[in-house]
Coordinates of C-alpha atoms in Angstrom, one line a residue:
X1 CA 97.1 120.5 74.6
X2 CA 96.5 119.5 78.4
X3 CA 93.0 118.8 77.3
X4 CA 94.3 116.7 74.9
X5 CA 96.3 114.7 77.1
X6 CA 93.6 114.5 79.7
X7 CA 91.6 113.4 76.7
X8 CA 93.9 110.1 75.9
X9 CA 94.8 109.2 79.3
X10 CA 90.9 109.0 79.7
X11 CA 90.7 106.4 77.3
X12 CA 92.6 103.9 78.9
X13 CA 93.3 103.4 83.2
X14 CA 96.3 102.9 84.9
X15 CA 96.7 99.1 85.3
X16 CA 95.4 99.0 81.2
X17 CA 98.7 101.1 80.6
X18 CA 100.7 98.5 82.4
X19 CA 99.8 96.0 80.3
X20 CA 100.7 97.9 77.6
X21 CA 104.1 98.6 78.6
X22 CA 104.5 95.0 80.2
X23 CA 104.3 93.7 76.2
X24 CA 106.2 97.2 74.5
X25 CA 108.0 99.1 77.0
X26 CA 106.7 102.5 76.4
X27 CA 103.6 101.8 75.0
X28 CA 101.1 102.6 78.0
X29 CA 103.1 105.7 78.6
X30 CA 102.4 106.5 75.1
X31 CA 98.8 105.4 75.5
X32 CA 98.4 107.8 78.0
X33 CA 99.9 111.0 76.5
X34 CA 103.0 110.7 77.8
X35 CA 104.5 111.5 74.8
X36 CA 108.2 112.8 76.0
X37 CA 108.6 109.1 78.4
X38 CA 107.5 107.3 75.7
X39 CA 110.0 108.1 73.2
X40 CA 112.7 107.6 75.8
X41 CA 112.0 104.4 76.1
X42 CA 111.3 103.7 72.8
X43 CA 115.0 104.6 71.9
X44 CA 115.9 102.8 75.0
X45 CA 114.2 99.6 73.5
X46 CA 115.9 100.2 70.2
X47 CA 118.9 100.2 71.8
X48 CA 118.2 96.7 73.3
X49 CA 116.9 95.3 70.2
X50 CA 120.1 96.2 68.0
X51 CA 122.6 95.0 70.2
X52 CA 120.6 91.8 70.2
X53 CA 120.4 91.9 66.4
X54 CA 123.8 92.3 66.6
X55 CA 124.4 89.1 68.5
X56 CA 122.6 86.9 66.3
X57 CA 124.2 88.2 63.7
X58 CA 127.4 87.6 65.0
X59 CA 126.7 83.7 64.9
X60 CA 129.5 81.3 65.7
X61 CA 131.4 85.0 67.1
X62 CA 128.3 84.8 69.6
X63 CA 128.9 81.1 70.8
X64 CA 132.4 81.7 71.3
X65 CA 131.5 84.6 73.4
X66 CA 129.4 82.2 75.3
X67 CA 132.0 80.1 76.3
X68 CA 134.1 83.2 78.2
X69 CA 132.6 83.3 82.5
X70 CA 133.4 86.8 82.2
X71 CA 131.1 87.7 79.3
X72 CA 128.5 85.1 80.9
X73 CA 128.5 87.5 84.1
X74 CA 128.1 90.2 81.9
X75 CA 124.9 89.1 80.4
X76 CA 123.4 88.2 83.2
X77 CA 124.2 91.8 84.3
X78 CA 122.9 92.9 81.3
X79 CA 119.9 90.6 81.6
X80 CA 119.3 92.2 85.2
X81 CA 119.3 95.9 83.9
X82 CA 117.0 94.7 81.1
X83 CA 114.7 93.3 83.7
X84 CA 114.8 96.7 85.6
X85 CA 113.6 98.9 82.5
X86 CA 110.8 97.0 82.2
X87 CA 109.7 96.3 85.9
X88 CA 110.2 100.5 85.8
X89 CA 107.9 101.1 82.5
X90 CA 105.4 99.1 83.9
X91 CA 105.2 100.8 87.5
X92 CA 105.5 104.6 85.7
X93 CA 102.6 103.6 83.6
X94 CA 100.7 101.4 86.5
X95 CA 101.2 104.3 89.3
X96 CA 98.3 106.7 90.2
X97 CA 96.2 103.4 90.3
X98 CA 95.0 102.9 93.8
X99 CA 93.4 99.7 95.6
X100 CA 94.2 96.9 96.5
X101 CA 92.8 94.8 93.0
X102 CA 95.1 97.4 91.1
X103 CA 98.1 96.5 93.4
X104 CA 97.7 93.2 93.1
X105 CA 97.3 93.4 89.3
X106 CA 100.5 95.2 89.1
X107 CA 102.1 92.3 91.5
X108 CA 101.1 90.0 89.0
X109 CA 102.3 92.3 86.0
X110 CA 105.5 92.4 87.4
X111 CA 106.1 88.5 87.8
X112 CA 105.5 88.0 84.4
X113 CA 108.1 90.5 83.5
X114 CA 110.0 88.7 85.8
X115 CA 109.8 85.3 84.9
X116 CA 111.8 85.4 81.3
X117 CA 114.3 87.1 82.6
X118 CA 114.4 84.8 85.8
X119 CA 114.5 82.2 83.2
X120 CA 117.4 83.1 81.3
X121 CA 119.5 84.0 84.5
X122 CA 119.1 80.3 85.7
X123 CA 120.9 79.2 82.0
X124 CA 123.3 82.2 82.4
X125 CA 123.9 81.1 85.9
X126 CA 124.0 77.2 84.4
X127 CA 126.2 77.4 81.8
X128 CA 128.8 79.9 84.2
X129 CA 128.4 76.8 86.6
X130 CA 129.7 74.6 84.0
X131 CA 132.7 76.2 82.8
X132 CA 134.2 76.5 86.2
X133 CA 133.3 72.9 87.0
X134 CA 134.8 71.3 84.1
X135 CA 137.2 73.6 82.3
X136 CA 140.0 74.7 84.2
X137 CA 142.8 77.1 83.9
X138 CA 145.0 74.6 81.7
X139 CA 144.9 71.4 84.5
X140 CA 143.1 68.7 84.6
X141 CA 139.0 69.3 85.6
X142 CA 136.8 68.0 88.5
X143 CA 135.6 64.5 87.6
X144 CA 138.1 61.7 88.0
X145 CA 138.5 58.6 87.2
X146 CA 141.2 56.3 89.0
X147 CA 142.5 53.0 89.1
X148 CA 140.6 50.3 90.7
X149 CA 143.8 49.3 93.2
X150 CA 143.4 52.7 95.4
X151 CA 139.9 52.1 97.2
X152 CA 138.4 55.6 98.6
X153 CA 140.3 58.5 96.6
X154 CA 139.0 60.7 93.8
X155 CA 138.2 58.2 91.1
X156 CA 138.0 55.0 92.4
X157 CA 134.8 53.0 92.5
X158 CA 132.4 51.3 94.0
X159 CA 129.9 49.2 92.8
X160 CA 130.2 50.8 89.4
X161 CA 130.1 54.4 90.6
X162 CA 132.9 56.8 89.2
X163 CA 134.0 58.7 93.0
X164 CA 134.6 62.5 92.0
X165 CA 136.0 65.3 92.9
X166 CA 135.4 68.8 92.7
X167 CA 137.2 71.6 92.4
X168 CA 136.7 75.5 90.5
X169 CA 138.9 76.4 88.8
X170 CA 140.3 79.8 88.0
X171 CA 138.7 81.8 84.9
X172 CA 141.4 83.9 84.5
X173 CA 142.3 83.4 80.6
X174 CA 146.3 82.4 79.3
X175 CA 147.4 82.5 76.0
X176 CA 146.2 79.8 74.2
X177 CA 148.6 76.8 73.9
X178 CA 148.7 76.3 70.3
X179 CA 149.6 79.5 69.4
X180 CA 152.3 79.3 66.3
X181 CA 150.7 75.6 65.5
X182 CA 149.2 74.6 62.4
X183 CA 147.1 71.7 64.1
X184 CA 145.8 71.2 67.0
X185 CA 145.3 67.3 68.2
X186 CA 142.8 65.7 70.9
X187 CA 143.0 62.8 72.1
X188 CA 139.0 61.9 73.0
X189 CA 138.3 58.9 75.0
X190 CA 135.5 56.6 76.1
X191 CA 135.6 55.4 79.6
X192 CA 134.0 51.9 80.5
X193 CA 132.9 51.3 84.1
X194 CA 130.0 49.5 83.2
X195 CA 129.1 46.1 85.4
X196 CA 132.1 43.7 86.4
X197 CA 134.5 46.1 86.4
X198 CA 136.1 47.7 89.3
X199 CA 137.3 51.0 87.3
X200 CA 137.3 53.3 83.8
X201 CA 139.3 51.0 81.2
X202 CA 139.4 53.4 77.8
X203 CA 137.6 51.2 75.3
X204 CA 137.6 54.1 73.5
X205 CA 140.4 56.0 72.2
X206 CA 140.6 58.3 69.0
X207 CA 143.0 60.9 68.1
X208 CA 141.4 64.1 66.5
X209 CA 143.6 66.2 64.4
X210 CA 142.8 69.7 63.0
X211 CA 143.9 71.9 60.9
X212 CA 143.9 75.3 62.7
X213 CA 143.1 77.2 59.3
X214 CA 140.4 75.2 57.3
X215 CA 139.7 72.9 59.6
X216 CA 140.1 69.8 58.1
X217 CA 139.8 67.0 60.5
X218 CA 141.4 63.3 60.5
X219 CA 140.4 61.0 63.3
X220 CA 142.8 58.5 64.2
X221 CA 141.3 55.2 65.9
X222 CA 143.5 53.6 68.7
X223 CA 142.3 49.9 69.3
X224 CA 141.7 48.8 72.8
X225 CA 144.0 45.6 72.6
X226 CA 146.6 46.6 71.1
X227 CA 149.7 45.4 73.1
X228 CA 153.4 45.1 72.8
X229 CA 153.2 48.6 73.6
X230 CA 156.1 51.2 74.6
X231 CA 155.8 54.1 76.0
X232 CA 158.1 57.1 73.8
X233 CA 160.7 56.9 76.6
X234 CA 161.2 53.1 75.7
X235 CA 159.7 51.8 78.5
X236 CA 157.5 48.5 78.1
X237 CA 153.9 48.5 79.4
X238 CA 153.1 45.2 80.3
X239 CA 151.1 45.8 83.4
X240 CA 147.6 43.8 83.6
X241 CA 147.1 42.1 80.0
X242 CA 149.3 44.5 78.7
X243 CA 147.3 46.5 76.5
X244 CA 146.2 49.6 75.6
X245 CA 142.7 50.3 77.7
X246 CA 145.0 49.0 80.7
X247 CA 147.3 52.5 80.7
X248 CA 144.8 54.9 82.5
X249 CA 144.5 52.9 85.1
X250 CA 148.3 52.0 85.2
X251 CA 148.9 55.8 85.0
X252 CA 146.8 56.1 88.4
X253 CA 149.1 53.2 89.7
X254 CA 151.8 55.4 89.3
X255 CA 151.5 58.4 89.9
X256 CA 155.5 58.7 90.9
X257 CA 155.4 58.4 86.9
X258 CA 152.9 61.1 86.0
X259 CA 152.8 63.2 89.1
X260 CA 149.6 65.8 88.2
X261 CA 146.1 66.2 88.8
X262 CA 145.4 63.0 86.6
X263 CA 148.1 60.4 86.2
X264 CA 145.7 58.0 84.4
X265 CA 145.3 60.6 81.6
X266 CA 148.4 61.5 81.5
X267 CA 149.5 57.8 81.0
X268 CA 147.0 57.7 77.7
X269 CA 148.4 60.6 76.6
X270 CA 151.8 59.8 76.5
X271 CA 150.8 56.4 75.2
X272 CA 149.2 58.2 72.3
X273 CA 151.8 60.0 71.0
X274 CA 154.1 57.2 71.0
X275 CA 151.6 55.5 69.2
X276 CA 150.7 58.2 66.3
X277 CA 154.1 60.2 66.4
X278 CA 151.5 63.3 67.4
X279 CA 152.3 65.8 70.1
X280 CA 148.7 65.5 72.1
X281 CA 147.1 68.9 73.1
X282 CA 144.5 68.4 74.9
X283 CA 142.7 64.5 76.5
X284 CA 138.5 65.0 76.8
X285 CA 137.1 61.6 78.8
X286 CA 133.3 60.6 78.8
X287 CA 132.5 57.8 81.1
X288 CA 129.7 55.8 78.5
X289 CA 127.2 55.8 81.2
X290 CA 126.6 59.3 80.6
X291 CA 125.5 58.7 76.9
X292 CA 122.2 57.4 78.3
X293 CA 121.6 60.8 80.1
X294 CA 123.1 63.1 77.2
X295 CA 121.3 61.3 74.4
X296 CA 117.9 61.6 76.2
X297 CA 118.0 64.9 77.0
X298 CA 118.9 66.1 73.8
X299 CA 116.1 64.1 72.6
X300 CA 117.1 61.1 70.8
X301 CA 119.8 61.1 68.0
X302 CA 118.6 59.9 64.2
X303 CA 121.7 57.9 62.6
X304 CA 121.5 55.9 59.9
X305 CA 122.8 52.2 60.9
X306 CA 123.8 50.0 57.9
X307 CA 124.5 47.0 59.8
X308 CA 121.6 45.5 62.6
X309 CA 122.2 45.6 66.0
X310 CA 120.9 43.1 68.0
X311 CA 122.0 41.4 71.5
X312 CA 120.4 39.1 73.8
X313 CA 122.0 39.5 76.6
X314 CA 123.4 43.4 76.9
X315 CA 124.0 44.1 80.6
X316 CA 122.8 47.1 82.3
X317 CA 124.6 48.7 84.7
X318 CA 123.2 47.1 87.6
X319 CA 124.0 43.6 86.7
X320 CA 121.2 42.6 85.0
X321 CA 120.7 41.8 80.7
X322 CA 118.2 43.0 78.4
X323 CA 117.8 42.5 74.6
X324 CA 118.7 45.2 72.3
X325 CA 117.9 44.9 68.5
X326 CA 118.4 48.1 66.7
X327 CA 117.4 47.4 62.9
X328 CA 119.2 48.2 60.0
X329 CA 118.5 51.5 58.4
X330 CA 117.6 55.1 59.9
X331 CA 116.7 54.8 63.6
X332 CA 115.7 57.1 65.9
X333 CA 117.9 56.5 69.3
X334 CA 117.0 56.9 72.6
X335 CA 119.5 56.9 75.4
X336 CA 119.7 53.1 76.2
X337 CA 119.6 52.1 72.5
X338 CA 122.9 54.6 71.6
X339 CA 124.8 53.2 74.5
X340 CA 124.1 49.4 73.7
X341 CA 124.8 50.7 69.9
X342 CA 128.6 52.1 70.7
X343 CA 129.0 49.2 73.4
X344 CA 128.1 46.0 72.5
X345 CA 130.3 43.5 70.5
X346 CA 127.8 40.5 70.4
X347 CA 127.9 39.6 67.3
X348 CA 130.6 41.7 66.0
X349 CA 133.9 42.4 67.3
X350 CA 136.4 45.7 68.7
X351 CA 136.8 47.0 65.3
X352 CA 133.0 46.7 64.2
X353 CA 132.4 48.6 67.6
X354 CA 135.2 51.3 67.3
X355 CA 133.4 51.8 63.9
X356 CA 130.0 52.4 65.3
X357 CA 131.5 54.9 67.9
X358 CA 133.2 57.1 65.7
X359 CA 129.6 56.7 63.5
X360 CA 127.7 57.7 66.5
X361 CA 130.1 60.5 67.7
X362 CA 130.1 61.8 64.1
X363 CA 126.4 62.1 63.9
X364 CA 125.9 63.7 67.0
X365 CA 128.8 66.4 66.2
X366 CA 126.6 67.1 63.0
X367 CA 123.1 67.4 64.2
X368 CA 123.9 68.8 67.7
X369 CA 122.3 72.5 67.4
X370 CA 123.4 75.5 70.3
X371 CA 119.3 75.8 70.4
X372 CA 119.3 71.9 71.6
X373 CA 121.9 72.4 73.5
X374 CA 120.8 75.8 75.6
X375 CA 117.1 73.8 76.3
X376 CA 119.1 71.2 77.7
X377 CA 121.5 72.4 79.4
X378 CA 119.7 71.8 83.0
X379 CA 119.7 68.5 82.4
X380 CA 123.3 68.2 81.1
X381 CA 124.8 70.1 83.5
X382 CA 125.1 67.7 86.3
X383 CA 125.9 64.8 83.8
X384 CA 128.4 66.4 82.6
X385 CA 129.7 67.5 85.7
X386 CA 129.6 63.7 86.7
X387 CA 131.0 62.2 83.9
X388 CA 133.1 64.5 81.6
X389 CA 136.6 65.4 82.7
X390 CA 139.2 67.3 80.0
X391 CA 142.2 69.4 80.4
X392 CA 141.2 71.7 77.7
X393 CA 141.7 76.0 79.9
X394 CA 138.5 77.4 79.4
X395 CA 141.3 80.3 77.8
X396 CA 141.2 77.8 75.1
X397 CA 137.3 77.1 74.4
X398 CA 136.3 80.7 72.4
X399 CA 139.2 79.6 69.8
X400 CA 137.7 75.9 69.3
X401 CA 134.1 76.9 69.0
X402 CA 135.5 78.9 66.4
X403 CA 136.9 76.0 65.2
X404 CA 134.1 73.9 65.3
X405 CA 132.3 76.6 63.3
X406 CA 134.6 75.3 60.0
X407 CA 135.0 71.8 60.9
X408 CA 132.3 69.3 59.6
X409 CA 132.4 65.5 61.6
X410 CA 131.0 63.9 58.5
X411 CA 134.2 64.9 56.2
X412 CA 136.8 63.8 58.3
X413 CA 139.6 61.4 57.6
X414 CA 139.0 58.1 59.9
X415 CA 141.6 55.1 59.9
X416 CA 141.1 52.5 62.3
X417 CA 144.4 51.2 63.3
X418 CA 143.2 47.7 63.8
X419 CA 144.6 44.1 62.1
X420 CA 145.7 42.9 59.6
X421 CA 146.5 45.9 58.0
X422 CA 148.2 47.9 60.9
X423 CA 150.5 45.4 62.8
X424 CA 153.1 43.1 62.7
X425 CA 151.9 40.3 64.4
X426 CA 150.6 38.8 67.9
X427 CA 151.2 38.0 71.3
X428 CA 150.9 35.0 72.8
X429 CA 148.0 36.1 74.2
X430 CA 146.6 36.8 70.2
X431 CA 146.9 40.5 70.9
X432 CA 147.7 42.3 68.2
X433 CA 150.9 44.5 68.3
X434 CA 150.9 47.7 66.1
X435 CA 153.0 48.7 63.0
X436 CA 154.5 51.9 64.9
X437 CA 156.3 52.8 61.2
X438 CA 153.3 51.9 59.2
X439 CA 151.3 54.4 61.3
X440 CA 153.3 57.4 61.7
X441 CA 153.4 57.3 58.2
X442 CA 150.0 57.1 57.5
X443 CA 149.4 59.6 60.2
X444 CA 152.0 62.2 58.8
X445 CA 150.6 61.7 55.1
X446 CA 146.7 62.3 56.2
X447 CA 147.9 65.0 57.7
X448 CA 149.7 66.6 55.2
X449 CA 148.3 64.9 51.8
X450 CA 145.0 63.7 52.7
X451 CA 144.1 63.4 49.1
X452 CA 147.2 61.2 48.8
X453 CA 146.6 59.3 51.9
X454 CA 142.6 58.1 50.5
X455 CA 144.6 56.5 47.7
X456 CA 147.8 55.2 49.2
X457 CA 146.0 53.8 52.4
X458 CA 142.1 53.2 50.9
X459 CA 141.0 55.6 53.4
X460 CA 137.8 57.0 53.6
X461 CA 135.8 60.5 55.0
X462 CA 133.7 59.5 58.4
X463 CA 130.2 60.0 56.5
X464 CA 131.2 57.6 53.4
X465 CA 132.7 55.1 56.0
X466 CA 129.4 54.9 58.1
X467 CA 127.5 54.6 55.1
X468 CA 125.6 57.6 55.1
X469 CA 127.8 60.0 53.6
X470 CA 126.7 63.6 54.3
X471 CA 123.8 63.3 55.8
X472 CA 123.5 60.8 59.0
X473 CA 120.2 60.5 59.0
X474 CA 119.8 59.1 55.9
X475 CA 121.8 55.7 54.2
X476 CA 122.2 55.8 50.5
X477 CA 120.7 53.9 48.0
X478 CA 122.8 50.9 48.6
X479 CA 123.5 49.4 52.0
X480 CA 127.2 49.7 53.2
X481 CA 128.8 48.8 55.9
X482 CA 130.4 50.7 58.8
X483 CA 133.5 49.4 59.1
X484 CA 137.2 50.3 58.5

């Protein structure tokens, strides 16, 4: 038997074994003769591989996981002790080699071990980064965005650059909010401080609504003008113009009003569920500069655009104008192009644009992928950090990836709560001023008969209302429209 072994290790040398077991833990050792210390780590590796078969098997259950800093420090533990086993299989089988080429050939065996796991650290360490930096403990995150009257504190601008703040938050976990709820509403809102304006106004603002158990989803669009506004208290808003992408930065103007973390938000909020008759869960705000960054470093989002595009004069952010022309049909969009698509009103007006956002958001929600996401996620990271602020407790974020595992953008309900249908007239500044009864009803009834609601209001799904019904990428045989 010893002759044997003497026999196999003869047929291949130290630093060959190393290899071996740099590829297949084990499999120098085994190459050797080492029979017994092969086996081991053969069962060892089995181990490894089942629990990793295990996670991608547990899908959506995985991402959730993802989303816990606890868990994330565990991988990366895991990830370190992984590491280990095979820096050790490839010195047990390297050692006995002598001189200096030998060394320096295990040197290099070992940084390629290395550098995988090195690599997935620096996402581990990423995406722990992340969490802490935007999702807080149930208060408002780092990033914020205040009125343009207070020059110097966290939010205010200058020259057209958001001024942030950060803080870490605790990851400690609470129960989650909605416990007991059927639904779970968010209000998501797109902040403007694009050039000639001296802070965020809201031109975006839609109410998402979700049912907790199948996850059906109507979107409620909140028009930027809208005026004539009260707040569910009774008080009037007529700050500014008086209307509705004015509260968050009248909400930073009084903060006596809303005294947390982020009064502007908390303004919107409120204004929100006066308008809809919704108790608001949770606010997420996206300054629209970032979708330049975002949309590039996902690589482009396909939509399918049933109505041209096309402005002369589109201003960038530093003050100049370019021409945008996005044609009709399915386009490939790069990060410029998607931000003049869910900005500009040349040629159009609010309600054509409101349409185009929820469009854009929609398609992005379908054909965003977690393996687009992870390759990303350097890149999104800062931006996100930068430009995304939400009160949503990172206790909260395993239960809504779940969520999102049901929930499909494209078959929402979307009403657009925009004239003549919705309101009851205008100010004398031609704003129009919403049907409050109208709209809770029509809220309350998509909500709880959205079958009825289609019929009684001529609503439509988000992916028939863009035009491109299931599929974004793709218009159907006739050209629609993307309003309503």
């Amino acid at each position: 038997m010893s002759d044997q072994r003497r026999s196999r290790r003869a047929r291949v040398s130290p630093l060959g074994a190393g290899v071996r077991s740099a590829f297949l833990p084990g499999w120098g050792q085994y190459a050797q003769g080492r029979k017994e210390t092969a086996m081991a780590m053969f069962r060892v590796l089995i181990l490894i591989l089942a629990a990793g078969a295990a996670a991608i098997v547990a899908g959506d259950r995985l991402l959730s996981m993802l989303v816990r800093p606890g868990f994330l420090l565990g991988l990366l533990a895991a990830n370190l002790v992984v590491l280990a086993f095979r820096g050790f299989s490839v010195w047990d089988a390297w050692r006995g080699s002598g001189g200096r080429a030998a060394t320096a050939g295990l040197i290099v065996l070992l940084v390629l071990v290395a550098v995988p796991h090195l690599a997935l650290g620096y996402f581990q360490g990423q995406g722990y980064r992340l969490l802490n930096s935007v999702f807080g403990g149930g208060s408002p995150t780092t990033t914020v965005a205040a009125s343009p009257s207070t020059s110097g504190e966290p939010g205010t601008t200058s020259g057209g650059a958001v001024v942030t703040t950060t803080t870490v938050p605790p990851t400690t976990t609470t129960t989650i909010p909605w416990e007991g709820k059927e639904r779970v509403n968010i209000l998501l809102l797109g902040g403007d401080s694009g050039p000639g304006r001296s802070g965020i106004r809201t031109d975006t603002m839609i109410v998402a609504s979700i049912d907790l158990d199948d996850g059906d989803i109507a979107m409620f669009g909140l028009p930027r003008n809208l005026s004539g506004l009260e707040f569910p208290d009774g008080t009037e808003f007529t700050a500014y113009s008086g209307i509705l992408n004015e509260v968050y930065p009248y909400g930073w103007d009084n903060p006596d009003r809303y005294p947390v973390e982020n009064p502007g938000a908390a303004a919107i909020m409120d204004m929100a569920e006066g308008i809809t008759g919704l108790d608001i869960d949770y606010y997420v705000l996206v300054n629209l500069q970032a979708f330049v960054k975002v949309v590039d470093a996902l690589g482009g989002v396909t939509i399918y655009v049933p109505t041209a595009v096309h402005d002369d004069e589109y201003p960038k952010e530093d003050g100049t104008t370019i021409t945008i022309d996005i044609p009709a049909g399915t386009q490939e969009l790069n990060g410029t192009e998607a931000l003049a698509y869910v900005r500009s009103r040349r040629q159009s007006d609010d309600y054509n644009r409101m349409a185009r956002q929820r469009c854009f958001l929609t398609a992005v929600a379908d054909q965003a992928d977690v393996g687009s996401l992870i390759t990303a996620l350097p890149t999104l990271v800062p931006v996100i950090e930068e430009n995304v602020q939400t009160d949503i407790p990172l206790s909260a974020l395993p239960n809504l990836i779940e969520l999102g595992g049901i929930v499909k953008a494209s078959d929402a309900l979307v009403v657009g709560f925009g004239p003549p249908d919705w309101i009851t007239g205008r100010t004398a500044q031609r704003y129009p001023i919403p049907n409050l009864d109208k709209i809770h009803e029509a809220v309350q009834l998509s909500i709880e008969d959205p079958d009825e609601a289609r019929v009684v209001y001529g609503l439509q799904e988000a992916g028939d209302a863009c035009g491109y019904g299931e599929d974004s990428t793709n218009g159907p045989a006739s050209t629609t429209t993307a309003g309503g």
